[in-house]
Structures are given as C-alpha cells and as structure tokens.
C-alpha cells in the first residue's frame, strides 16, 4: 500500500468543475479552487499576524490545501442542493466522512493515517486557522461569481452566490483580515469597469449596511 491513490485523486480534482449545472464563461476546477484558497488564506494569515495574532502556519496550510480533497468522493454538489435542508447537509457530511475514513484505512499507509485523518477532516472549525479557511473559501467564491457577473453572465445564480459569499465574509467582520479585505481589496474589485458595476456596488453596500 503506497500513496498512489492519494496522488491519483489530485487528477480527479482537476476534472471536477465548480458550480456544476450553470452556464459559465470561465470554468474553475476543484483543484484550482484549492490552490487559490491556499494563496488567499496565506494573505489573510499575514494580515492577522501583522495585527498581532499568532498563526499556526502548518495547520493553516494543511487546512487550506486539503479542504476540498474529499470532493473526489462525492463531487461538487450545487450549493442550493447541498444546503436545501439541515438533514440533507448532515447526510451528505456523513457520507463524505464515511468514504474518507474508508479511503484512509484502505489506501493510506498506516504510518501516515493519523496525519491524513487530520488533514482530510473538516477544516472549518473554531480555531483561528479554521476561521481563516472559512473566510478564504468565501473570498474565492466571491471572486468566481464576480468574474461571471463582470462578463455579463445572465445566470442570476451568480448574484446569489456573490450575495451569500459576502454575507458570510461579513459575519467575521471583527477579524483584522476581513476589515482589511473590506477596506482595501473589495473597493478595488468594484472599481473595475463592467456593465453591471452600479448594480453590484449597490448590492454590496446594501449587504454591508444590513450587517
């Protein structure tokens, strides 16, 4: 038993498309998303560290890089479906957890199982690193939906995804990294030239004001 199946799974992530079932101008794979989330988490970690907070960088990188690896087992399920009911969300989580544990026991060498059980578990916990992962995940989703809105994608689902992503980011507004994002990054995004800029700017202000 070696690590072949784990490495092979990275190829599976390259073929898994984000937001399946919707027309998109730019396709994004789960593999690309994982890389972008790791880069964004790194930036947010730098901001938190500059604000005087202690970052466990090993934990942060492990969480960010591996947070969607288990989607190789069940795919990227549409967000409206995934969160349709708490019961369904819990059932999907149970299936994913069971398949992940089966994979670890059958494909990961014994000497690495504890490490990969940690890496492939749910990363969005109450630790600072888990919170950063939650924020980074939604920042990338915000940018993915913004890219479609910017290109004039008629699918209204991307406005809903943008709204939900920003609302989740705002729920962590006490964090220095989120304050930096809202003050120094988001305005630059909205200053881009695109047809629906006024609509998106008003929507963004409404979400931030409501919060």
PDB file of C-alpha atoms in Angstrom:
ATOM      1  CA  UNK A   1       0.000   0.000   0.000  1.00  0.00           C
ATOM      2  CA  UNK A   2       1.546   3.264  -1.110  1.00  0.00           C
ATOM      3  CA  UNK A   3       0.270   6.792  -1.711  1.00  0.00           C
ATOM      4  CA  UNK A   4      -0.624   6.205  -5.372  1.00  0.00           C
ATOM      5  CA  UNK A   5      -4.385   6.581  -4.879  1.00  0.00           C
ATOM      6  CA  UNK A   6      -3.953   9.836  -2.956  1.00  0.00           C
ATOM      7  CA  UNK A   7      -1.838  11.345  -5.740  1.00  0.00           C
ATOM      8  CA  UNK A   8      -4.181   9.947  -8.398  1.00  0.00           C
ATOM      9  CA  UNK A   9      -7.011  11.718  -6.605  1.00  0.00           C
ATOM     10  CA  UNK A  10      -5.372  15.051  -7.391  1.00  0.00           C
ATOM     11  CA  UNK A  11      -6.094  14.350 -11.071  1.00  0.00           C
ATOM     12  CA  UNK A  12      -9.734  13.713 -10.180  1.00  0.00           C
ATOM     13  CA  UNK A  13      -9.903  17.178  -8.599  1.00  0.00           C
ATOM     14  CA  UNK A  14      -8.686  18.699 -11.875  1.00  0.00           C
ATOM     15  CA  UNK A  15     -11.731  17.284 -13.676  1.00  0.00           C
ATOM     16  CA  UNK A  16     -14.308  18.288 -11.044  1.00  0.00           C
ATOM     17  CA  UNK A  17     -15.958  21.543 -12.110  1.00  0.00           C
ATOM     18  CA  UNK A  18     -17.182  24.178  -9.695  1.00  0.00           C
ATOM     19  CA  UNK A  19     -20.842  25.304  -9.766  1.00  0.00           C
ATOM     20  CA  UNK A  20     -21.978  22.388 -11.943  1.00  0.00           C
ATOM     21  CA  UNK A  21     -25.127  22.774 -13.996  1.00  0.00           C
ATOM     22  CA  UNK A  22     -24.816  26.506 -14.700  1.00  0.00           C
ATOM     23  CA  UNK A  23     -23.557  28.329 -17.781  1.00  0.00           C
ATOM     24  CA  UNK A  24     -20.143  29.853 -17.091  1.00  0.00           C
ATOM     25  CA  UNK A  25     -17.739  31.916 -19.151  1.00  0.00           C
ATOM     26  CA  UNK A  26     -14.804  30.625 -17.107  1.00  0.00           C
ATOM     27  CA  UNK A  27     -14.658  27.087 -15.729  1.00  0.00           C
ATOM     28  CA  UNK A  28     -12.964  26.521 -12.378  1.00  0.00           C
ATOM     29  CA  UNK A  29     -11.869  23.119 -11.118  1.00  0.00           C
ATOM     30  CA  UNK A  30     -11.807  21.978  -7.508  1.00  0.00           C
ATOM     31  CA  UNK A  31      -8.018  21.639  -7.817  1.00  0.00           C
ATOM     32  CA  UNK A  32      -7.649  25.269  -8.930  1.00  0.00           C
ATOM     33  CA  UNK A  33     -10.005  26.393  -6.167  1.00  0.00           C
ATOM     34  CA  UNK A  34      -7.907  24.606  -3.532  1.00  0.00           C
ATOM     35  CA  UNK A  35      -4.748  26.350  -4.749  1.00  0.00           C
ATOM     36  CA  UNK A  36      -6.434  29.774  -4.767  1.00  0.00           C
ATOM     37  CA  UNK A  37      -7.891  29.261  -1.293  1.00  0.00           C
ATOM     38  CA  UNK A  38      -4.417  28.355  -0.001  1.00  0.00           C
ATOM     39  CA  UNK A  39      -2.981  31.561  -1.503  1.00  0.00           C
ATOM     40  CA  UNK A  40      -5.819  33.690  -0.111  1.00  0.00           C
ATOM     41  CA  UNK A  41      -5.516  32.033   3.309  1.00  0.00           C
ATOM     42  CA  UNK A  42      -1.798  32.836   3.250  1.00  0.00           C
ATOM     43  CA  UNK A  43      -2.572  36.520   2.627  1.00  0.00           C
ATOM     44  CA  UNK A  44      -5.231  36.601   5.351  1.00  0.00           C
ATOM     45  CA  UNK A  45      -2.790  34.882   7.713  1.00  0.00           C
ATOM     46  CA  UNK A  46      -0.180  37.566   7.002  1.00  0.00           C
ATOM     47  CA  UNK A  47      -2.738  40.274   7.815  1.00  0.00           C
ATOM     48  CA  UNK A  48      -3.746  38.549  11.055  1.00  0.00           C
ATOM     49  CA  UNK A  49      -0.102  38.104  12.054  1.00  0.00           C
ATOM     50  CA  UNK A  50       0.625  41.782  11.353  1.00  0.00           C
ATOM     51  CA  UNK A  51      -2.291  42.597  13.658  1.00  0.00           C
ATOM     52  CA  UNK A  52      -0.585  40.712  16.487  1.00  0.00           C
ATOM     53  CA  UNK A  53      -2.298  37.325  16.214  1.00  0.00           C
ATOM     54  CA  UNK A  54      -0.369  34.047  16.282  1.00  0.00           C
ATOM     55  CA  UNK A  55      -0.812  31.804  13.249  1.00  0.00           C
ATOM     56  CA  UNK A  56      -0.099  28.085  13.232  1.00  0.00           C
ATOM     57  CA  UNK A  57       1.103  28.073   9.631  1.00  0.00           C
ATOM     58  CA  UNK A  58       1.347  24.293   9.326  1.00  0.00           C
ATOM     59  CA  UNK A  59      -2.267  23.957  10.426  1.00  0.00           C
ATOM     60  CA  UNK A  60      -3.383  26.757   8.108  1.00  0.00           C
ATOM     61  CA  UNK A  61      -1.671  25.352   5.018  1.00  0.00           C
ATOM     62  CA  UNK A  62      -2.927  21.836   5.731  1.00  0.00           C
ATOM     63  CA  UNK A  63      -6.488  23.065   6.135  1.00  0.00           C
ATOM     64  CA  UNK A  64      -6.419  25.265   3.033  1.00  0.00           C
ATOM     65  CA  UNK A  65      -4.749  22.810   0.670  1.00  0.00           C
ATOM     66  CA  UNK A  66      -6.865  19.823   1.689  1.00  0.00           C
ATOM     67  CA  UNK A  67     -10.235  21.393   2.496  1.00  0.00           C
ATOM     68  CA  UNK A  68     -11.981  20.088  -0.637  1.00  0.00           C
ATOM     69  CA  UNK A  69      -9.934  16.947  -1.328  1.00  0.00           C
ATOM     70  CA  UNK A  70     -12.838  14.762  -0.209  1.00  0.00           C
ATOM     71  CA  UNK A  71     -14.963  16.125  -3.051  1.00  0.00           C
ATOM     72  CA  UNK A  72     -13.227  13.500  -5.188  1.00  0.00           C
ATOM     73  CA  UNK A  73     -15.620  11.057  -3.494  1.00  0.00           C
ATOM     74  CA  UNK A  74     -18.970  12.863  -3.894  1.00  0.00           C
ATOM     75  CA  UNK A  75     -18.223  15.703  -6.323  1.00  0.00           C
ATOM     76  CA  UNK A  76     -19.043  19.395  -6.017  1.00  0.00           C
ATOM     77  CA  UNK A  77     -22.763  19.425  -5.248  1.00  0.00           C
ATOM     78  CA  UNK A  78     -24.738  22.543  -6.140  1.00  0.00           C
ATOM     79  CA  UNK A  79     -24.853  24.895  -3.149  1.00  0.00           C
ATOM     80  CA  UNK A  80     -28.677  25.293  -3.227  1.00  0.00           C
ATOM     81  CA  UNK A  81     -28.987  21.497  -3.112  1.00  0.00           C
ATOM     82  CA  UNK A  82     -26.244  20.963  -0.540  1.00  0.00           C
ATOM     83  CA  UNK A  83     -27.882  23.368   1.903  1.00  0.00           C
ATOM     84  CA  UNK A  84     -31.521  22.644   0.998  1.00  0.00           C
ATOM     85  CA  UNK A  85     -32.238  21.241   4.464  1.00  0.00           C
ATOM     86  CA  UNK A  86     -30.106  20.693   7.581  1.00  0.00           C
ATOM     87  CA  UNK A  87     -30.945  16.982   7.393  1.00  0.00           C
ATOM     88  CA  UNK A  88     -29.652  16.680   3.819  1.00  0.00           C
ATOM     89  CA  UNK A  89     -26.497  18.605   4.673  1.00  0.00           C
ATOM     90  CA  UNK A  90     -25.889  16.290   7.632  1.00  0.00           C
ATOM     91  CA  UNK A  91     -26.490  13.194   5.486  1.00  0.00           C
ATOM     92  CA  UNK A  92     -24.019  14.384   2.832  1.00  0.00           C
ATOM     93  CA  UNK A  93     -21.448  15.147   5.539  1.00  0.00           C
ATOM     94  CA  UNK A  94     -21.908  11.642   6.982  1.00  0.00           C
ATOM     95  CA  UNK A  95     -21.437  10.035   3.550  1.00  0.00           C
ATOM     96  CA  UNK A  96     -18.322  12.103   2.874  1.00  0.00           C
ATOM     97  CA  UNK A  97     -16.874  11.322   6.312  1.00  0.00           C
ATOM     98  CA  UNK A  98     -17.544   7.611   5.901  1.00  0.00           C
ATOM     99  CA  UNK A  99     -15.985   7.458   2.417  1.00  0.00           C
ATOM    100  CA  UNK A 100     -12.974   9.457   3.619  1.00  0.00           C
ATOM    101  CA  UNK A 101     -12.369   7.128   6.549  1.00  0.00           C
ATOM    102  CA  UNK A 102     -12.711   4.097   4.276  1.00  0.00           C
ATOM    103  CA  UNK A 103     -10.187   5.651   1.881  1.00  0.00           C
ATOM    104  CA  UNK A 104      -7.710   6.342   4.698  1.00  0.00           C
ATOM    105  CA  UNK A 105      -7.959   2.808   6.086  1.00  0.00           C
ATOM    106  CA  UNK A 106      -7.636   1.120   2.696  1.00  0.00           C
ATOM    107  CA  UNK A 107      -5.296   3.379   0.716  1.00  0.00           C
ATOM    108  CA  UNK A 108      -3.098   5.326   3.153  1.00  0.00           C
ATOM    109  CA  UNK A 109      -0.130   3.512   4.744  1.00  0.00           C
ATOM    110  CA  UNK A 110      -0.538   3.005   8.486  1.00  0.00           C
ATOM    111  CA  UNK A 111       2.351   5.322   9.363  1.00  0.00           C
ATOM    112  CA  UNK A 112       0.610   8.258   7.591  1.00  0.00           C
ATOM    113  CA  UNK A 113      -3.006   7.586   8.539  1.00  0.00           C
ATOM    114  CA  UNK A 114      -3.116   9.872  11.585  1.00  0.00           C
ATOM    115  CA  UNK A 115      -1.721  12.781   9.562  1.00  0.00           C
ATOM    116  CA  UNK A 116      -4.179  12.305   6.711  1.00  0.00           C
ATOM    117  CA  UNK A 117      -7.100  11.749   9.057  1.00  0.00           C
ATOM    118  CA  UNK A 118      -6.269  15.202  10.425  1.00  0.00           C
ATOM    119  CA  UNK A 119      -5.731  16.766   7.002  1.00  0.00           C
ATOM    120  CA  UNK A 120      -8.879  15.370   5.408  1.00  0.00           C
ATOM    121  CA  UNK A 121     -11.207  16.156   8.314  1.00  0.00           C
ATOM    122  CA  UNK A 122     -13.490  19.212   8.303  1.00  0.00           C
ATOM    123  CA  UNK A 123     -11.146  22.208   8.385  1.00  0.00           C
ATOM    124  CA  UNK A 124     -13.623  24.983   9.142  1.00  0.00           C
ATOM    125  CA  UNK A 125     -13.526  24.832  12.919  1.00  0.00           C
ATOM    126  CA  UNK A 126     -13.332  27.437  15.696  1.00  0.00           C
ATOM    127  CA  UNK A 127      -9.540  27.793  15.599  1.00  0.00           C
ATOM    128  CA  UNK A 128      -8.132  30.952  14.039  1.00  0.00           C
ATOM    129  CA  UNK A 129      -6.826  28.835  11.171  1.00  0.00           C
ATOM    130  CA  UNK A 130     -10.292  27.313  10.679  1.00  0.00           C
ATOM    131  CA  UNK A 131     -11.870  30.767  10.620  1.00  0.00           C
ATOM    132  CA  UNK A 132      -9.298  31.977   8.083  1.00  0.00           C
ATOM    133  CA  UNK A 133     -10.155  28.963   5.908  1.00  0.00           C
ATOM    134  CA  UNK A 134     -13.862  29.830   6.082  1.00  0.00           C
ATOM    135  CA  UNK A 135     -13.124  33.399   5.015  1.00  0.00           C
ATOM    136  CA  UNK A 136     -10.654  32.424   2.270  1.00  0.00           C
ATOM    137  CA  UNK A 137     -13.103  29.893   0.824  1.00  0.00           C
ATOM    138  CA  UNK A 138     -15.795  32.563   0.501  1.00  0.00           C
ATOM    139  CA  UNK A 139     -13.372  35.173  -0.867  1.00  0.00           C
ATOM    140  CA  UNK A 140     -12.514  32.834  -3.730  1.00  0.00           C
ATOM    141  CA  UNK A 141     -16.209  32.070  -4.302  1.00  0.00           C
ATOM    142  CA  UNK A 142     -16.888  35.821  -4.298  1.00  0.00           C
ATOM    143  CA  UNK A 143     -14.239  36.313  -6.985  1.00  0.00           C
ATOM    144  CA  UNK A 144     -15.551  33.402  -9.056  1.00  0.00           C
ATOM    145  CA  UNK A 145     -19.079  34.850  -9.031  1.00  0.00           C
ATOM    146  CA  UNK A 146     -17.741  38.367  -9.643  1.00  0.00           C
ATOM    147  CA  UNK A 147     -15.885  37.107 -12.706  1.00  0.00           C
ATOM    148  CA  UNK A 148     -19.134  35.819 -14.190  1.00  0.00           C
ATOM    149  CA  UNK A 149     -21.090  38.976 -13.332  1.00  0.00           C
ATOM    150  CA  UNK A 150     -18.285  41.102 -14.781  1.00  0.00           C
ATOM    151  CA  UNK A 151     -18.517  39.181 -18.055  1.00  0.00           C
ATOM    152  CA  UNK A 152     -22.272  39.680 -18.238  1.00  0.00           C
ATOM    153  CA  UNK A 153     -23.324  36.116 -17.410  1.00  0.00           C
ATOM    154  CA  UNK A 154     -27.163  36.069 -17.479  1.00  0.00           C
ATOM    155  CA  UNK A 155     -27.367  33.324 -14.830  1.00  0.00           C
ATOM    156  CA  UNK A 156     -28.784  35.097 -11.773  1.00  0.00           C
ATOM    157  CA  UNK A 157     -27.379  32.370  -9.540  1.00  0.00           C
ATOM    158  CA  UNK A 158     -24.014  34.164  -9.586  1.00  0.00           C
ATOM    159  CA  UNK A 159     -25.581  37.251  -7.999  1.00  0.00           C
ATOM    160  CA  UNK A 160     -26.988  34.952  -5.300  1.00  0.00           C
ATOM    161  CA  UNK A 161     -23.577  33.321  -4.815  1.00  0.00           C
ATOM    162  CA  UNK A 162     -21.923  36.762  -4.589  1.00  0.00           C
ATOM    163  CA  UNK A 163     -24.501  37.869  -2.013  1.00  0.00           C
ATOM    164  CA  UNK A 164     -24.161  34.740   0.121  1.00  0.00           C
ATOM    165  CA  UNK A 165     -20.350  34.828  -0.036  1.00  0.00           C
ATOM    166  CA  UNK A 166     -20.115  38.461   1.046  1.00  0.00           C
ATOM    167  CA  UNK A 167     -22.640  37.886   3.843  1.00  0.00           C
ATOM    168  CA  UNK A 168     -20.510  35.040   5.231  1.00  0.00           C
ATOM    169  CA  UNK A 169     -17.346  37.144   4.981  1.00  0.00           C
ATOM    170  CA  UNK A 170     -19.161  39.958   6.808  1.00  0.00           C
ATOM    171  CA  UNK A 171     -20.082  37.558   9.612  1.00  0.00           C
ATOM    172  CA  UNK A 172     -16.362  37.565  10.521  1.00  0.00           C
ATOM    173  CA  UNK A 173     -16.004  41.354  10.330  1.00  0.00           C
ATOM    174  CA  UNK A 174     -14.319  41.514  13.740  1.00  0.00           C
ATOM    175  CA  UNK A 175     -11.273  39.830  12.221  1.00  0.00           C
ATOM    176  CA  UNK A 176      -8.472  42.181  11.073  1.00  0.00           C
ATOM    177  CA  UNK A 177      -8.145  40.224   7.827  1.00  0.00           C
ATOM    178  CA  UNK A 178     -11.800  40.832   6.956  1.00  0.00           C
ATOM    179  CA  UNK A 179     -11.539  44.512   7.840  1.00  0.00           C
ATOM    180  CA  UNK A 180      -8.552  44.762   5.502  1.00  0.00           C
ATOM    181  CA  UNK A 181     -10.412  42.923   2.747  1.00  0.00           C
ATOM    182  CA  UNK A 182     -13.454  45.189   3.029  1.00  0.00           C
ATOM    183  CA  UNK A 183     -11.401  48.394   3.176  1.00  0.00           C
ATOM    184  CA  UNK A 184      -8.504  47.728   0.790  1.00  0.00           C
ATOM    185  CA  UNK A 185      -9.457  44.906  -1.585  1.00  0.00           C
ATOM    186  CA  UNK A 186     -13.205  44.924  -2.185  1.00  0.00           C
ATOM    187  CA  UNK A 187     -13.288  48.590  -3.333  1.00  0.00           C
ATOM    188  CA  UNK A 188     -10.643  47.811  -5.987  1.00  0.00           C
ATOM    189  CA  UNK A 189     -12.820  44.956  -7.245  1.00  0.00           C
ATOM    190  CA  UNK A 190     -15.831  47.235  -7.570  1.00  0.00           C
ATOM    191  CA  UNK A 191     -13.772  49.897  -9.363  1.00  0.00           C
ATOM    192  CA  UNK A 192     -13.301  47.562 -12.320  1.00  0.00           C
ATOM    193  CA  UNK A 193     -15.114  48.648 -15.483  1.00  0.00           C
ATOM    194  CA  UNK A 194     -18.054  46.341 -16.287  1.00  0.00           C
ATOM    195  CA  UNK A 195     -21.693  46.724 -17.328  1.00  0.00           C
ATOM    196  CA  UNK A 196     -23.346  45.767 -14.020  1.00  0.00           C
ATOM    197  CA  UNK A 197     -20.982  47.732 -11.785  1.00  0.00           C
ATOM    198  CA  UNK A 198     -23.698  50.063 -10.447  1.00  0.00           C
ATOM    199  CA  UNK A 199     -25.950  47.111  -9.609  1.00  0.00           C
ATOM    200  CA  UNK A 200     -23.186  45.211  -7.863  1.00  0.00           C
ATOM    201  CA  UNK A 201     -21.964  48.286  -5.985  1.00  0.00           C
ATOM    202  CA  UNK A 202     -25.475  48.976  -4.670  1.00  0.00           C
ATOM    203  CA  UNK A 203     -25.917  45.327  -3.728  1.00  0.00           C
ATOM    204  CA  UNK A 204     -22.569  45.310  -1.903  1.00  0.00           C
ATOM    205  CA  UNK A 205     -23.459  48.446   0.046  1.00  0.00           C
ATOM    206  CA  UNK A 206     -26.849  47.003   0.947  1.00  0.00           C
ATOM    207  CA  UNK A 207     -25.275  43.798   2.303  1.00  0.00           C
ATOM    208  CA  UNK A 208     -22.678  45.724   4.290  1.00  0.00           C
ATOM    209  CA  UNK A 209     -25.244  48.185   5.637  1.00  0.00           C
ATOM    210  CA  UNK A 210     -27.653  45.403   6.590  1.00  0.00           C
ATOM    211  CA  UNK A 211     -24.899  43.671   8.526  1.00  0.00           C
TER     212      UNK A 211
END
